[in-house]
C-alpha cells in the first residue's frame, strides 16, 4: 500500500473503496456534516492534540506495555507478544475513542453524550469519559441486555450516567440504537452521539479509527525496541472492528507484517449461531453505512451470536470491508470452544485473564504459532476478563489444574 494510506482513506465523502459513506435522512445528514467539519477543525489543532496526549498519559495510563509471553511461547511455539489494552484505564481499548469523542464534544460546546450499548462495555467507557469531563451522559440499553449485564448497568449509574431502558421489539442492541438516535435527533444542539466502534455513518468510522491509532503507533515502536524487528503477524478480534483498526494502523503502510482479523464462529456456521460477517456476509447497508452484512435475501440483518457479546454484530466497519477486498488483511474465525480454551490458557500460563472477545485473537495466535514455530505474533489484548469470570465458570466449569 502507498505510504499515503491514511490520506487516501476514507475519501471526502467517507468512503473506503465502495464501503462506508452515509445513508441517512437529510436532517441527520446535515448534522453529521457538522460533526465532520468540527472534527477536522478541532482535532488537528495543537491544543486538542496536546490535551488528548496528556489525558492518555496521566489518566489512561498510556502507553500500555507490550509483553512477551514466555510460557505460552514455550508451549505453542513461535514468539507470542501481547499489546496490553487490558491495562488501559477501565480495562479495555474502548476508552481510547471515548476520551477522544468526549474531548471533541467539549470543544464543540456540547453538554451531553448520548449512546447505545449492547453488553454495556461501550456505555461504561463513555460514562467514564463523561465523568472525567463533567458532561451529562445518557446510555440507551435494551431491557433484555440490562438484565443480562446488570453489573455494567450499576457501573454506569455509579459513574453518574443515566441508563434509559428500551422496552420495544426484542429489547436488545438494535432497538437501543434506534432509541439513542431518536434522543439525539431531539437534542442536536446540546449533545453529541458517540459511536462505540468503527461503524455507523461518516465521519464515525474515521474518527474512531483515528482515536484508536495510538494503539498501533505505540505497539510498532515498542515491538521494535524489544526485538529490533517488525512482527511477522499481527492479530486482533473483530466485532465492529475498532481495536483491530487501532493495532492494524501501525502496520498498514509498510506491509512487513501479515494482519489477521478474527471473527466469532460461535457454535457453528448455521444462521443465528455465529457472527462471522466477513466470512459469510455480503455487501449491504446497515445503520446508515455500507459494509459486509450478514443478511437474508431481502437485505434484513440476520440474528447473530457469540459467547463474547462484544463481537456479535451482523455488520462490520467499512474499512475492514475494504481491507478484505484489497487482500490487505486476512479475516478468519474462531469458535466459542477455542476462545474458552484460550481464556483459561492465558490465565493459567501467564496470569492474565482476558476478555472473551480478546480470547478469540489469542486462540488464533496459538494456531499461527503451531503452524510456524519460528514466527513472531503480536496480539492486541483488547480487554480484561473480569466481566466474564462468573459466566465462564458457571457455563463451562473450571478445567483441572
Ligand atoms: C467491545 C469490545 C470488543 C469489540 O469491539 P471492536 O470494535 O471490534 O474492537 C473487543 N474487545 C473488547 C474487550 C471489547 O470490550
Coordinates of C-alpha atoms and ligand atoms in Angstrom, one line a residue:
X1 CA 0.0 0.0 0.0
X2 CA 1.1 3.6 -0.6
X3 CA 2.7 5.5 2.2
X4 CA -0.3 7.8 2.0
X5 CA -2.8 5.2 3.1
X6 CA -4.3 7.4 5.8
X7 CA -4.6 10.4 3.5
X8 CA -6.3 8.3 0.9
X9 CA -8.8 6.5 3.1
X10 CA -11.5 7.4 3.7
X11 CA -12.2 9.9 0.8
X12 CA -14.0 13.2 1.4
X13 CA -17.4 11.5 1.4
X14 CA -16.3 8.9 3.9
X15 CA -15.8 6.0 1.5
X16 CA -13.3 3.3 2.0
X17 CA -13.4 1.9 -1.6
X18 CA -17.0 1.1 -2.1
X19 CA -17.8 0.9 1.6
X20 CA -18.8 3.4 4.3
X21 CA -20.5 6.6 3.3
X22 CA -23.6 7.9 4.9
X23 CA -27.2 6.7 4.2
X24 CA -29.3 9.0 6.3
X25 CA -32.4 11.2 6.1
X26 CA -31.4 14.8 5.1
X27 CA -31.7 16.4 8.5
X28 CA -29.4 13.8 10.0
X29 CA -27.0 14.1 7.1
X30 CA -26.7 17.8 7.8
X31 CA -25.8 17.1 11.4
X32 CA -23.2 14.5 10.5
X33 CA -21.6 17.0 8.1
X34 CA -21.4 19.5 11.0
X35 CA -19.7 16.8 13.2
X36 CA -17.3 16.1 10.3
X37 CA -16.4 19.8 9.9
X38 CA -15.9 20.2 13.6
X39 CA -13.7 17.1 13.8
X40 CA -11.4 18.4 11.1
X41 CA -11.3 21.9 12.5
X42 CA -10.7 20.8 16.1
X43 CA -8.9 17.5 16.2
X44 CA -5.9 18.8 14.1
X45 CA -5.3 21.7 16.4
X46 CA -2.2 21.8 18.7
X47 CA -4.4 22.4 21.7
X48 CA -6.7 19.4 21.2
X49 CA -3.7 17.1 20.4
X50 CA -1.7 18.1 23.4
X51 CA -4.8 17.8 25.7
X52 CA -5.5 14.3 24.4
X53 CA -1.9 13.3 24.8
X54 CA -1.8 14.4 28.4
X55 CA -5.1 12.6 29.2
X56 CA -3.7 9.4 27.7
X57 CA -0.5 9.6 29.7
X58 CA -1.8 10.8 33.1
X59 CA -5.4 9.4 33.2
X60 CA -5.5 6.4 31.0
X61 CA -2.0 5.1 31.8
X62 CA -0.7 5.0 28.3
X63 CA 1.5 3.8 26.7
X64 CA 0.2 0.3 27.7
X65 CA 3.0 -2.3 27.7
X66 CA 3.9 -4.9 25.1
X67 CA 4.5 -8.1 26.9
X68 CA 6.4 -11.3 25.7
X69 CA 4.6 -14.5 26.8
X70 CA 7.3 -16.8 27.9
X71 CA 5.3 -19.8 29.0
X72 CA 2.8 -19.7 26.1
X73 CA 5.6 -19.3 23.5
X74 CA 7.4 -22.3 25.0
X75 CA 4.2 -24.4 24.9
X76 CA 2.8 -23.4 21.5
X77 CA 6.0 -22.4 19.7
X78 CA 6.5 -19.1 17.9
X79 CA 7.1 -15.9 19.9
X80 CA 3.8 -14.6 21.2
X81 CA 3.5 -10.9 22.3
X82 CA 0.5 -9.1 23.7
X83 CA -0.3 -5.4 23.4
X84 CA -1.9 -4.9 26.8
X85 CA -5.0 -2.8 26.2
X86 CA -6.5 -4.7 29.2
X87 CA -4.3 -2.3 31.3
X88 CA -5.8 0.8 29.7
X89 CA -7.9 2.6 32.3
X90 CA -11.4 0.9 32.7
X91 CA -10.0 -2.3 31.3
X92 CA -10.3 -2.2 27.5
X93 CA -9.4 -0.3 24.4
X94 CA -12.8 1.4 24.2
X95 CA -11.8 4.3 26.4
X96 CA -9.3 5.4 23.7
X97 CA -12.1 6.5 21.4
X98 CA -14.5 7.5 24.1
X99 CA -12.0 10.1 25.6
X100 CA -11.4 11.4 22.0
X101 CA -15.2 11.7 21.3
X102 CA -15.8 13.3 24.7
X103 CA -13.0 15.8 24.2
X104 CA -14.4 16.7 20.8
X105 CA -17.8 17.2 22.4
X106 CA -16.3 19.6 25.0
X107 CA -14.6 21.6 22.2
X108 CA -17.8 21.7 20.3
X109 CA -19.5 23.2 23.4
X110 CA -21.9 20.2 23.9
X111 CA -23.3 19.4 27.3
X112 CA -24.3 15.8 26.8
X113 CA -23.1 12.5 25.4
X114 CA -25.6 10.0 24.0
X115 CA -25.0 6.4 23.0
X116 CA -26.5 3.0 22.9
X117 CA -24.8 -0.1 24.4
X118 CA -25.3 -3.8 23.9
X119 CA -23.3 -5.6 26.6
X120 CA -22.6 -2.4 28.4
X121 CA -18.9 -2.1 27.7
X122 CA -19.2 1.0 25.5
X123 CA -21.7 2.5 28.0
X124 CA -19.2 2.1 30.8
X125 CA -16.3 3.6 28.8
X126 CA -18.4 6.6 27.7
X127 CA -19.8 7.1 31.3
X128 CA -16.1 7.1 32.4
X129 CA -15.2 9.8 29.8
X130 CA -18.3 11.9 30.7
X131 CA -17.4 11.8 34.4
X132 CA -13.9 13.0 33.6
X133 CA -15.1 15.9 31.5
X134 CA -18.2 16.8 33.6
X135 CA -20.6 16.1 30.8
X136 CA -24.0 14.5 31.1
X137 CA -24.3 11.0 29.8
X138 CA -27.4 9.2 28.5
X139 CA -27.0 5.5 27.6
X140 CA -29.8 3.6 25.9
X141 CA -29.9 -0.1 26.6
X142 CA -32.4 -2.9 25.8
X143 CA -34.2 -4.3 28.8
X144 CA -33.1 -7.8 28.0
X145 CA -29.4 -6.6 28.0
X146 CA -29.9 -4.6 31.2
X147 CA -30.9 -7.8 32.9
X148 CA -28.1 -9.9 31.4
X149 CA -25.4 -7.4 32.0
X150 CA -26.6 -6.0 35.4
X151 CA -23.1 -5.2 36.8
X152 CA -22.4 -2.8 33.9
X153 CA -25.7 -1.1 34.5
X154 CA -24.6 -0.5 38.1
X155 CA -21.2 0.7 36.9
X156 CA -22.7 3.3 34.6
X157 CA -25.0 4.5 37.3
X158 CA -22.2 4.8 39.8
X159 CA -20.3 6.8 37.2
X160 CA -23.2 9.2 37.1
X161 CA -24.7 8.2 33.7
X162 CA -28.5 7.9 33.1
X163 CA -29.4 4.5 31.7
X164 CA -32.5 4.6 29.6
X165 CA -34.3 1.2 29.4
X166 CA -35.5 0.3 25.9
X167 CA -38.6 -1.9 26.1
X168 CA -39.9 -2.3 22.5
X169 CA -39.2 -5.0 19.9
X170 CA -36.6 -7.6 21.0
X171 CA -35.3 -5.2 23.7
X172 CA -31.7 -5.5 22.7
X173 CA -29.0 -3.6 20.7
X174 CA -30.9 -2.8 17.6
X175 CA -33.8 -1.2 19.5
X176 CA -31.2 0.6 21.7
X177 CA -29.6 2.1 18.6
X178 CA -32.9 3.4 17.3
X179 CA -33.8 4.8 20.7
X180 CA -30.4 6.6 21.2
X181 CA -30.6 8.1 17.7
X182 CA -34.2 9.4 18.4
X183 CA -32.9 11.0 21.6
X184 CA -30.0 12.6 19.7
X185 CA -32.3 13.9 16.9
X186 CA -34.4 15.6 19.7
X187 CA -31.4 17.4 21.1
X188 CA -28.8 18.1 18.4
X189 CA -27.8 21.4 19.8
X190 CA -26.7 20.2 23.2
X191 CA -25.5 16.7 22.6
X192 CA -23.0 14.5 20.7
X193 CA -23.8 11.0 19.6
X194 CA -20.8 8.8 20.4
X195 CA -20.4 5.6 18.5
X196 CA -18.7 2.6 20.1
X197 CA -16.7 1.2 17.2
X198 CA -15.5 1.9 13.7
X199 CA -19.1 1.7 12.4
X200 CA -22.0 4.0 11.6
X201 CA -22.3 6.8 9.1
X202 CA -19.3 9.0 8.1
X203 CA -17.4 10.5 10.0
X204 CA -17.6 8.0 12.8
X205 CA -15.6 5.1 11.3
X206 CA -12.8 7.6 10.5
X207 CA -12.9 9.4 13.9
X208 CA -12.9 6.2 15.9
X209 CA -10.1 4.7 13.8
X210 CA -8.0 7.9 14.3
X211 CA -8.6 7.8 18.0
X212 CA -7.6 4.1 18.2
X213 CA -4.4 4.6 16.1
X214 CA -2.4 5.3 19.2
X215 CA -2.5 1.5 19.9
X216 CA -0.8 0.6 16.6
X217 CA 1.7 3.5 16.8
X218 CA 2.8 2.5 20.3
X219 CA 2.9 -1.2 19.6
X220 CA 5.0 -0.8 16.5
X221 CA 7.6 1.2 18.3
X222 CA 7.6 -1.0 21.4
X223 CA 7.9 -4.2 19.4
X224 CA 10.8 -2.8 17.5
X225 CA 12.5 -1.6 20.7
X226 CA 12.1 -5.1 22.2
X227 CA 13.2 -7.2 19.2
X228 CA 14.9 -5.0 16.6
X229 CA 12.3 -6.2 14.1
X230 CA 8.7 -5.9 12.9
X231 CA 6.3 -8.6 13.9
X232 CA 5.7 -11.3 11.3
X233 CA 2.0 -11.4 12.3
X234 CA -0.5 -9.1 14.0
X235 CA -3.8 -10.5 15.3
X236 CA -6.9 -8.8 16.7
X237 CA -10.5 -9.8 17.3
X238 CA -13.2 -8.1 15.2
X239 CA -16.7 -7.1 16.3
X240 CA -17.3 -3.7 14.8
X241 CA -13.5 -3.6 14.4
X242 CA -12.2 -0.7 16.5
X243 CA -9.4 -2.5 18.4
X244 CA -8.3 -4.2 15.2
X245 CA -8.2 -1.0 13.2
X246 CA -6.2 0.5 16.1
X247 CA -3.4 -2.0 16.1
X248 CA -3.5 -2.6 12.3
X249 CA -3.0 1.1 11.6
X250 CA 0.6 0.8 12.9
X251 CA 1.3 -1.8 10.2
X252 CA -0.8 -0.9 7.2
X253 CA 1.6 1.4 5.4
X254 CA 4.8 -0.8 5.2
X255 CA 3.3 -4.3 4.6
X256 CA 6.0 -6.0 6.6
X257 CA 3.5 -7.9 8.9
X258 CA 0.7 -10.2 7.9
X259 CA -2.5 -9.0 9.5
X260 CA -5.3 -11.2 10.8
X261 CA -8.8 -10.1 11.9
X262 CA -10.5 -12.8 14.0
X263 CA -14.3 -13.1 13.9
X264 CA -16.5 -15.2 16.1
X265 CA -17.5 -18.5 14.6
X266 CA -19.7 -19.1 17.7
X267 CA -21.2 -22.6 17.8
X268 CA -21.4 -23.3 14.1
X269 CA -21.9 -21.6 10.7
X270 CA -25.6 -22.1 10.9
X271 CA -27.6 -18.9 10.9
X272 CA -28.0 -17.5 14.4
X273 CA -25.1 -19.4 15.8
X274 CA -22.2 -17.2 14.8
X275 CA -21.3 -13.6 13.8
X276 CA -18.7 -14.2 11.1
X277 CA -19.7 -11.2 9.0
X278 CA -16.6 -11.2 6.7
X279 CA -16.6 -14.9 6.1
X280 CA -20.3 -15.3 5.3
X281 CA -21.8 -11.8 4.7
X282 CA -22.5 -9.8 1.6
X283 CA -22.2 -6.1 0.9
X284 CA -25.2 -4.2 2.1
X285 CA -26.4 -1.3 4.2
X286 CA -26.9 -1.3 8.0
X287 CA -27.2 1.6 10.5
X288 CA -26.5 4.2 7.8
X289 CA -23.4 2.8 6.1
X290 CA -22.3 0.2 3.6
X291 CA -20.2 -2.8 4.7
X292 CA -20.3 -6.6 4.7
X293 CA -23.6 -7.6 6.4
X294 CA -25.0 -11.0 7.5
X295 CA -28.4 -10.6 5.8
X296 CA -31.3 -12.5 4.4
X297 CA -32.4 -12.4 0.7
X298 CA -34.4 -9.2 1.4
X299 CA -31.4 -7.4 2.9
X300 CA -32.6 -7.7 6.6
X301 CA -29.8 -8.3 9.1
X302 CA -29.7 -11.9 10.4
X303 CA -29.6 -12.9 14.0
X304 CA -26.1 -13.3 15.3
X305 CA -24.5 -15.0 18.3
X306 CA -21.1 -15.3 20.0
X307 CA -20.0 -16.3 23.6
X308 CA -18.3 -12.9 23.5
X309 CA -21.2 -10.3 23.5
X310 CA -18.8 -7.6 22.2
X311 CA -18.4 -9.4 19.0
X312 CA -22.0 -10.2 18.0
X313 CA -22.8 -7.6 15.4
X314 CA -24.2 -8.5 11.9
X315 CA -22.2 -5.7 10.2
X316 CA -18.6 -4.7 10.4
X317 CA -16.5 -1.5 9.9
X318 CA -16.4 -0.2 6.3
X319 CA -12.6 0.0 6.4
X320 CA -12.4 -3.7 7.3
X321 CA -14.7 -4.5 4.4
X322 CA -12.3 -2.7 2.0
X323 CA -9.2 -4.2 3.6
X324 CA -10.7 -7.6 3.0
X325 CA -11.4 -6.9 -0.7
X326 CA -7.9 -5.4 -1.2
X327 CA -6.4 -8.5 0.4
X328 CA -4.5 -6.4 3.0
X329 CA -5.9 -8.2 6.0
X330 CA -6.9 -11.9 6.3
X331 CA -10.2 -12.4 8.0
X332 CA -10.5 -15.7 9.9
X333 CA -12.8 -17.1 12.6
X334 CA -12.5 -18.9 15.9
X335 CA -15.4 -20.6 17.7
X336 CA -16.7 -20.4 21.3
X337 CA -14.9 -23.5 22.5
X338 CA -11.4 -22.5 21.2
X339 CA -12.0 -19.0 22.8
X340 CA -12.8 -20.5 26.1
X341 CA -9.7 -22.8 26.0
X342 CA -7.6 -19.7 25.2
X343 CA -9.2 -17.8 28.1
X344 CA -8.0 -20.5 30.5
X345 CA -4.6 -21.0 28.9
X346 CA -3.7 -17.3 29.1
X347 CA -5.0 -17.1 32.7
X348 CA -3.0 -20.2 33.8
X349 CA 0.2 -19.9 31.9
X350 CA 0.7 -16.1 32.1
X351 CA -1.6 -14.9 34.9
X352 CA -3.6 -12.7 32.6
X353 CA -7.4 -13.2 32.5
X354 CA -8.5 -11.9 29.0
X355 CA -11.9 -10.6 27.9
X356 CA -13.7 -13.3 25.9
X357 CA -13.5 -11.1 22.9
X358 CA -9.7 -10.9 23.1
X359 CA -9.5 -14.6 23.8
X360 CA -10.6 -15.1 20.2
X361 CA -7.4 -13.4 19.0
X362 CA -5.3 -15.3 21.5
X363 CA -6.8 -18.6 20.2
X364 CA -5.8 -17.7 16.6
X365 CA -2.3 -16.8 17.7
X366 CA -1.9 -20.3 19.1
X367 CA -2.8 -21.7 15.7
X368 CA -0.3 -19.5 13.9
X369 CA 2.4 -20.4 16.5
X370 CA 1.8 -24.1 15.9
X371 CA 1.9 -23.7 12.2
X372 CA 5.2 -21.8 12.2
X373 CA 7.3 -22.2 15.2
X374 CA 9.8 -19.5 14.2
X375 CA 7.4 -16.6 13.6
X376 CA 6.6 -13.8 15.9
X377 CA 3.0 -12.9 16.7
X378 CA 1.7 -9.7 18.2
X379 CA -1.8 -9.9 19.6
X380 CA -4.0 -7.0 20.6
X381 CA -5.3 -8.0 24.0
X382 CA -8.3 -5.7 23.8
X383 CA -9.6 -6.0 27.3
X384 CA -9.5 -7.8 30.7
X385 CA -11.8 -10.6 31.6
X386 CA -13.2 -9.7 35.0
X387 CA -16.6 -9.0 33.4
X388 CA -16.7 -12.6 32.1
X389 CA -15.5 -14.7 35.0
X390 CA -18.8 -15.7 36.6
X391 CA -20.4 -16.5 33.2
X392 CA -17.4 -18.7 32.1
X393 CA -17.1 -20.7 35.3
X394 CA -20.9 -21.2 35.6
X395 CA -21.3 -22.3 32.0
X396 CA -18.0 -24.2 31.3
X397 CA -16.7 -25.1 34.7
X398 CA -13.1 -25.0 35.8
X399 CA -10.5 -27.2 34.0
X400 CA -8.4 -29.5 36.1
X401 CA -5.2 -28.0 37.4
Ligands
LIG1 C1 -16.3 -4.1 22.6 C2 -15.1 -5.0 22.7 C3 -14.5 -5.6 21.5 C4 -15.2 -5.5 20.2 O1 -15.2 -4.2 19.6 P1 -14.3 -3.8 18.4 O2 -14.8 -2.5 18.0 O3 -14.4 -4.9 17.3 O4 -12.9 -3.7 18.9 C5 -13.4 -6.3 21.7 N1 -12.8 -6.5 22.9 C6 -13.3 -5.9 24.0 C7 -12.6 -6.1 25.3 C8 -14.4 -5.1 23.9 O5 -14.9 -4.6 25.0

